[in-house]
PDB file of C-alpha atoms in Angstrom:
ATOM      1  CA  UNK A  40     -17.099   3.203   7.343  1.00  0.00           C
ATOM      2  CA  UNK A  41     -17.358   2.104   3.715  1.00  0.00           C
ATOM      3  CA  UNK A  42     -17.416  -1.520   2.665  1.00  0.00           C
ATOM      4  CA  UNK A  43     -13.870  -1.508   1.354  1.00  0.00           C
ATOM      5  CA  UNK A  44     -12.588  -0.695   4.822  1.00  0.00           C
ATOM      6  CA  UNK A  45     -14.531  -3.462   6.567  1.00  0.00           C
ATOM      7  CA  UNK A  46     -12.242  -5.254   8.964  1.00  0.00           C
ATOM      8  CA  UNK A  47     -12.555  -8.535  10.755  1.00  0.00           C
ATOM      9  CA  UNK A  48     -10.510 -10.432  13.284  1.00  0.00           C
ATOM     10  CA  UNK A  49      -9.959 -13.162  10.693  1.00  0.00           C
ATOM     11  CA  UNK A  50      -8.154 -10.956   8.195  1.00  0.00           C
ATOM     12  CA  UNK A  51      -6.304  -9.135  10.965  1.00  0.00           C
ATOM     13  CA  UNK A  52      -4.630 -12.366  12.043  1.00  0.00           C
ATOM     14  CA  UNK A  53      -3.375 -13.144   8.557  1.00  0.00           C
ATOM     15  CA  UNK A  54      -2.203  -9.605   7.985  1.00  0.00           C
ATOM     16  CA  UNK A  55      -0.019  -9.413  11.063  1.00  0.00           C
ATOM     17  CA  UNK A  56       2.541 -12.009   9.992  1.00  0.00           C
ATOM     18  CA  UNK A  57       4.909  -9.111   9.396  1.00  0.00           C
ATOM     19  CA  UNK A  58       5.869  -7.008  12.385  1.00  0.00           C
ATOM     20  CA  UNK A  59       3.743  -3.901  12.780  1.00  0.00           C
ATOM     21  CA  UNK A  60       5.382  -1.394  15.084  1.00  0.00           C
ATOM     22  CA  UNK A  61       3.117   1.199  16.656  1.00  0.00           C
ATOM     23  CA  UNK A  62       5.746   3.411  18.233  1.00  0.00           C
ATOM     24  CA  UNK A  63       7.154   6.108  15.966  1.00  0.00           C
ATOM     25  CA  UNK A  64      10.589   5.725  14.499  1.00  0.00           C
ATOM     26  CA  UNK A  65      13.303   8.218  15.389  1.00  0.00           C
ATOM     27  CA  UNK A  66      13.187   9.919  11.983  1.00  0.00           C
ATOM     28  CA  UNK A  67       9.861  11.604  11.305  1.00  0.00           C
ATOM     29  CA  UNK A  68       7.920  10.502   8.248  1.00  0.00           C
ATOM     30  CA  UNK A  69       4.600  11.846   7.012  1.00  0.00           C
ATOM     31  CA  UNK A  70       1.518   9.725   6.518  1.00  0.00           C
ATOM     32  CA  UNK A  71       0.204   9.839   2.961  1.00  0.00           C
ATOM     33  CA  UNK A  72      -3.403  10.818   2.266  1.00  0.00           C
ATOM     34  CA  UNK A  73      -5.695   8.075   3.678  1.00  0.00           C
ATOM     35  CA  UNK A  74      -2.739   6.688   5.628  1.00  0.00           C
ATOM     36  CA  UNK A  75      -4.087   7.948   8.945  1.00  0.00           C
ATOM     37  CA  UNK A  76      -7.235   5.837   8.535  1.00  0.00           C
ATOM     38  CA  UNK A  77      -5.188   2.727   7.706  1.00  0.00           C
ATOM     39  CA  UNK A  78      -2.801   3.414  10.592  1.00  0.00           C
ATOM     40  CA  UNK A  79      -5.770   3.587  12.997  1.00  0.00           C
ATOM     41  CA  UNK A  80      -7.086   0.267  11.739  1.00  0.00           C
ATOM     42  CA  UNK A  81      -3.674  -1.377  12.154  1.00  0.00           C
ATOM     43  CA  UNK A  82      -3.126   0.091  15.620  1.00  0.00           C
ATOM     44  CA  UNK A  83      -6.454  -1.507  16.604  1.00  0.00           C
ATOM     45  CA  UNK A  84      -4.985  -4.886  15.574  1.00  0.00           C
ATOM     46  CA  UNK A  85      -7.080  -5.157  12.423  1.00  0.00           C
ATOM     47  CA  UNK A  86      -6.529  -4.965   8.683  1.00  0.00           C
ATOM     48  CA  UNK A  87      -8.478  -3.884   5.598  1.00  0.00           C
ATOM     49  CA  UNK A  88     -10.477  -6.720   4.068  1.00  0.00           C
ATOM     50  CA  UNK A  89      -9.134  -5.963   0.567  1.00  0.00           C
ATOM     51  CA  UNK A  90      -5.803  -5.224  -1.080  1.00  0.00           C
ATOM     52  CA  UNK A  91      -4.422  -1.736  -0.391  1.00  0.00           C
ATOM     53  CA  UNK A  92      -3.761   0.351  -3.473  1.00  0.00           C
ATOM     54  CA  UNK A  93      -0.955   2.907  -3.576  1.00  0.00           C
ATOM     55  CA  UNK A  94      -1.782   5.405  -6.326  1.00  0.00           C
ATOM     56  CA  UNK A  95      -0.393   8.676  -7.609  1.00  0.00           C
ATOM     57  CA  UNK A  96      -3.748  10.062  -8.790  1.00  0.00           C
ATOM     58  CA  UNK A  97      -6.748  10.917  -6.640  1.00  0.00           C
ATOM     59  CA  UNK A  98      -9.150   9.414  -9.165  1.00  0.00           C
ATOM     60  CA  UNK A  99      -7.663   5.894  -9.074  1.00  0.00           C
ATOM     61  CA  UNK A 100      -8.854   2.948  -6.971  1.00  0.00           C
ATOM     62  CA  UNK A 101     -11.666   4.713  -5.144  1.00  0.00           C
ATOM     63  CA  UNK A 102     -13.382   1.382  -4.425  1.00  0.00           C
ATOM     64  CA  UNK A 103     -10.351   0.031  -2.539  1.00  0.00           C
ATOM     65  CA  UNK A 104      -8.533   0.930   0.632  1.00  0.00           C
ATOM     66  CA  UNK A 105      -5.886   3.232  -0.783  1.00  0.00           C
ATOM     67  CA  UNK A 106      -3.178   5.730  -0.160  1.00  0.00           C
ATOM     68  CA  UNK A 107      -2.157   8.556  -2.451  1.00  0.00           C
ATOM     69  CA  UNK A 108       1.538   9.190  -3.023  1.00  0.00           C
ATOM     70  CA  UNK A 109       1.911  12.996  -3.038  1.00  0.00           C
ATOM     71  CA  UNK A 110       4.032  14.756  -5.639  1.00  0.00           C
ATOM     72  CA  UNK A 111       5.710  16.971  -3.052  1.00  0.00           C
ATOM     73  CA  UNK A 112       7.292  14.139  -1.005  1.00  0.00           C
ATOM     74  CA  UNK A 113       9.955  11.616  -1.849  1.00  0.00           C
ATOM     75  CA  UNK A 114       8.972   8.037  -0.984  1.00  0.00           C
ATOM     76  CA  UNK A 115      11.648   8.017   1.754  1.00  0.00           C
ATOM     77  CA  UNK A 116       9.719  10.819   3.518  1.00  0.00           C
ATOM     78  CA  UNK A 117       6.463   8.822   3.600  1.00  0.00           C
ATOM     79  CA  UNK A 118       5.410   6.507   6.447  1.00  0.00           C
ATOM     80  CA  UNK A 119       4.481   3.072   5.073  1.00  0.00           C
ATOM     81  CA  UNK A 120       4.726   0.863   8.189  1.00  0.00           C
ATOM     82  CA  UNK A 121       0.940   0.400   8.342  1.00  0.00           C
ATOM     83  CA  UNK A 122       1.322  -1.712   5.170  1.00  0.00           C
ATOM     84  CA  UNK A 123       3.328  -4.405   7.004  1.00  0.00           C
ATOM     85  CA  UNK A 124       1.826  -7.831   6.327  1.00  0.00           C
ATOM     86  CA  UNK A 125      -0.791  -6.501   3.885  1.00  0.00           C
ATOM     87  CA  UNK A 126      -1.228  -7.147   0.162  1.00  0.00           C
ATOM     88  CA  UNK A 127      -0.336  -3.944  -1.718  1.00  0.00           C
ATOM     89  CA  UNK A 128      -0.602  -2.925  -5.355  1.00  0.00           C
ATOM     90  CA  UNK A 129       0.983   0.204  -6.813  1.00  0.00           C
ATOM     91  CA  UNK A 130      -1.403   1.387  -9.533  1.00  0.00           C
ATOM     92  CA  UNK A 131      -0.164   4.059 -11.917  1.00  0.00           C
ATOM     93  CA  UNK A 132      -0.383   5.719 -15.312  1.00  0.00           C
ATOM     94  CA  UNK A 133       2.617   6.017 -17.629  1.00  0.00           C
ATOM     95  CA  UNK A 134       3.169   9.668 -16.610  1.00  0.00           C
ATOM     96  CA  UNK A 135       4.134   8.388 -13.125  1.00  0.00           C
ATOM     97  CA  UNK A 136       6.147   5.339 -14.195  1.00  0.00           C
ATOM     98  CA  UNK A 137       9.411   7.025 -13.155  1.00  0.00           C
ATOM     99  CA  UNK A 138       8.163   7.179  -9.534  1.00  0.00           C
ATOM    100  CA  UNK A 139       7.109   3.534  -9.146  1.00  0.00           C
ATOM    101  CA  UNK A 140      10.504   1.976  -8.364  1.00  0.00           C
ATOM    102  CA  UNK A 141      11.290   4.324  -5.459  1.00  0.00           C
ATOM    103  CA  UNK A 142       7.828   3.769  -3.934  1.00  0.00           C
ATOM    104  CA  UNK A 143       8.155  -0.003  -4.317  1.00  0.00           C
ATOM    105  CA  UNK A 144      11.574   0.041  -2.634  1.00  0.00           C
ATOM    106  CA  UNK A 145      10.181   1.889   0.384  1.00  0.00           C
ATOM    107  CA  UNK A 146       7.101  -0.333   0.676  1.00  0.00           C
ATOM    108  CA  UNK A 147       9.206  -3.519   0.499  1.00  0.00           C
ATOM    109  CA  UNK A 148      11.121  -2.298   3.568  1.00  0.00           C
ATOM    110  CA  UNK A 149       7.981  -2.672   5.744  1.00  0.00           C
ATOM    111  CA  UNK A 150       7.419  -6.268   4.565  1.00  0.00           C
ATOM    112  CA  UNK A 151       4.001  -6.405   2.897  1.00  0.00           C
ATOM    113  CA  UNK A 152       2.757  -9.964   2.318  1.00  0.00           C
ATOM    114  CA  UNK A 153       2.395  -9.191  -1.417  1.00  0.00           C
ATOM    115  CA  UNK A 154       3.513  -6.303  -3.616  1.00  0.00           C
ATOM    116  CA  UNK A 155       2.698  -5.780  -7.272  1.00  0.00           C
ATOM    117  CA  UNK A 156       2.562  -2.928  -9.741  1.00  0.00           C
ATOM    118  CA  UNK A 157      -0.197  -2.314 -12.263  1.00  0.00           C
ATOM    119  CA  UNK A 158       0.214   0.077 -15.205  1.00  0.00           C
ATOM    120  CA  UNK A 159      -3.212   1.203 -16.370  1.00  0.00           C
ATOM    121  CA  UNK A 160      -1.880   2.449 -19.704  1.00  0.00           C
ATOM    122  CA  UNK A 161      -0.501  -1.006 -20.509  1.00  0.00           C
ATOM    123  CA  UNK A 162      -3.716  -2.996 -20.024  1.00  0.00           C
ATOM    124  CA  UNK A 163      -4.067  -5.437 -22.889  1.00  0.00           C
ATOM    125  CA  UNK A 164      -0.372  -5.464 -23.783  1.00  0.00           C
ATOM    126  CA  UNK A 165       0.698  -8.229 -21.409  1.00  0.00           C
ATOM    127  CA  UNK A 166       3.044  -5.850 -19.593  1.00  0.00           C
ATOM    128  CA  UNK A 167       0.566  -4.236 -17.207  1.00  0.00           C
ATOM    129  CA  UNK A 168       1.405  -6.387 -14.141  1.00  0.00           C
ATOM    130  CA  UNK A 169       4.671  -6.888 -12.331  1.00  0.00           C
ATOM    131  CA  UNK A 170       4.871  -8.884  -9.109  1.00  0.00           C
ATOM    132  CA  UNK A 171       7.631  -7.531  -6.904  1.00  0.00           C
ATOM    133  CA  UNK A 172       7.007  -9.659  -3.826  1.00  0.00           C
ATOM    134  CA  UNK A 173       4.811 -12.738  -4.300  1.00  0.00           C
ATOM    135  CA  UNK A 174       2.467 -13.945  -1.577  1.00  0.00           C
ATOM    136  CA  UNK A 175       4.434 -16.676   0.210  1.00  0.00           C
ATOM    137  CA  UNK A 176       1.277 -18.429   1.445  1.00  0.00           C
ATOM    138  CA  UNK A 177       0.149 -18.939  -2.165  1.00  0.00           C
ATOM    139  CA  UNK A 178       3.614 -20.132  -3.218  1.00  0.00           C
ATOM    140  CA  UNK A 179       3.801 -22.621  -0.335  1.00  0.00           C
ATOM    141  CA  UNK A 180       0.348 -24.016  -1.174  1.00  0.00           C
ATOM    142  CA  UNK A 181       1.321 -24.641  -4.816  1.00  0.00           C
TER     143      UNK A 181
END
């Protein structure tokens, strides 16, 4: 197991504020690449120790726990429930910008604790980040 997938009981407790359902839903959805590993961690009652990255390219975010959004599936066909209660960032290049909104809408449905987008092509312009769902624990502390 690589260091980015290190899990502890401490971060599992914080990451389960949202409901994580282990039984399959009635409509079948496919796990994205690397989703099976994250699903196994969540079913064990644990969580990744770092933010999960949802990317469209295989060469992005290799140092993080990540999932790859395949070109051949619509976001509605992808299983995202293992992201419930976790911080998630959708990282993309401008060529995939048209896909980001649909992925974000599906991920929000499983109630991550934080959801943001990050456009690599816009780094340095001030428009690279967009927070879709802020972390409520940080907001309440402020």
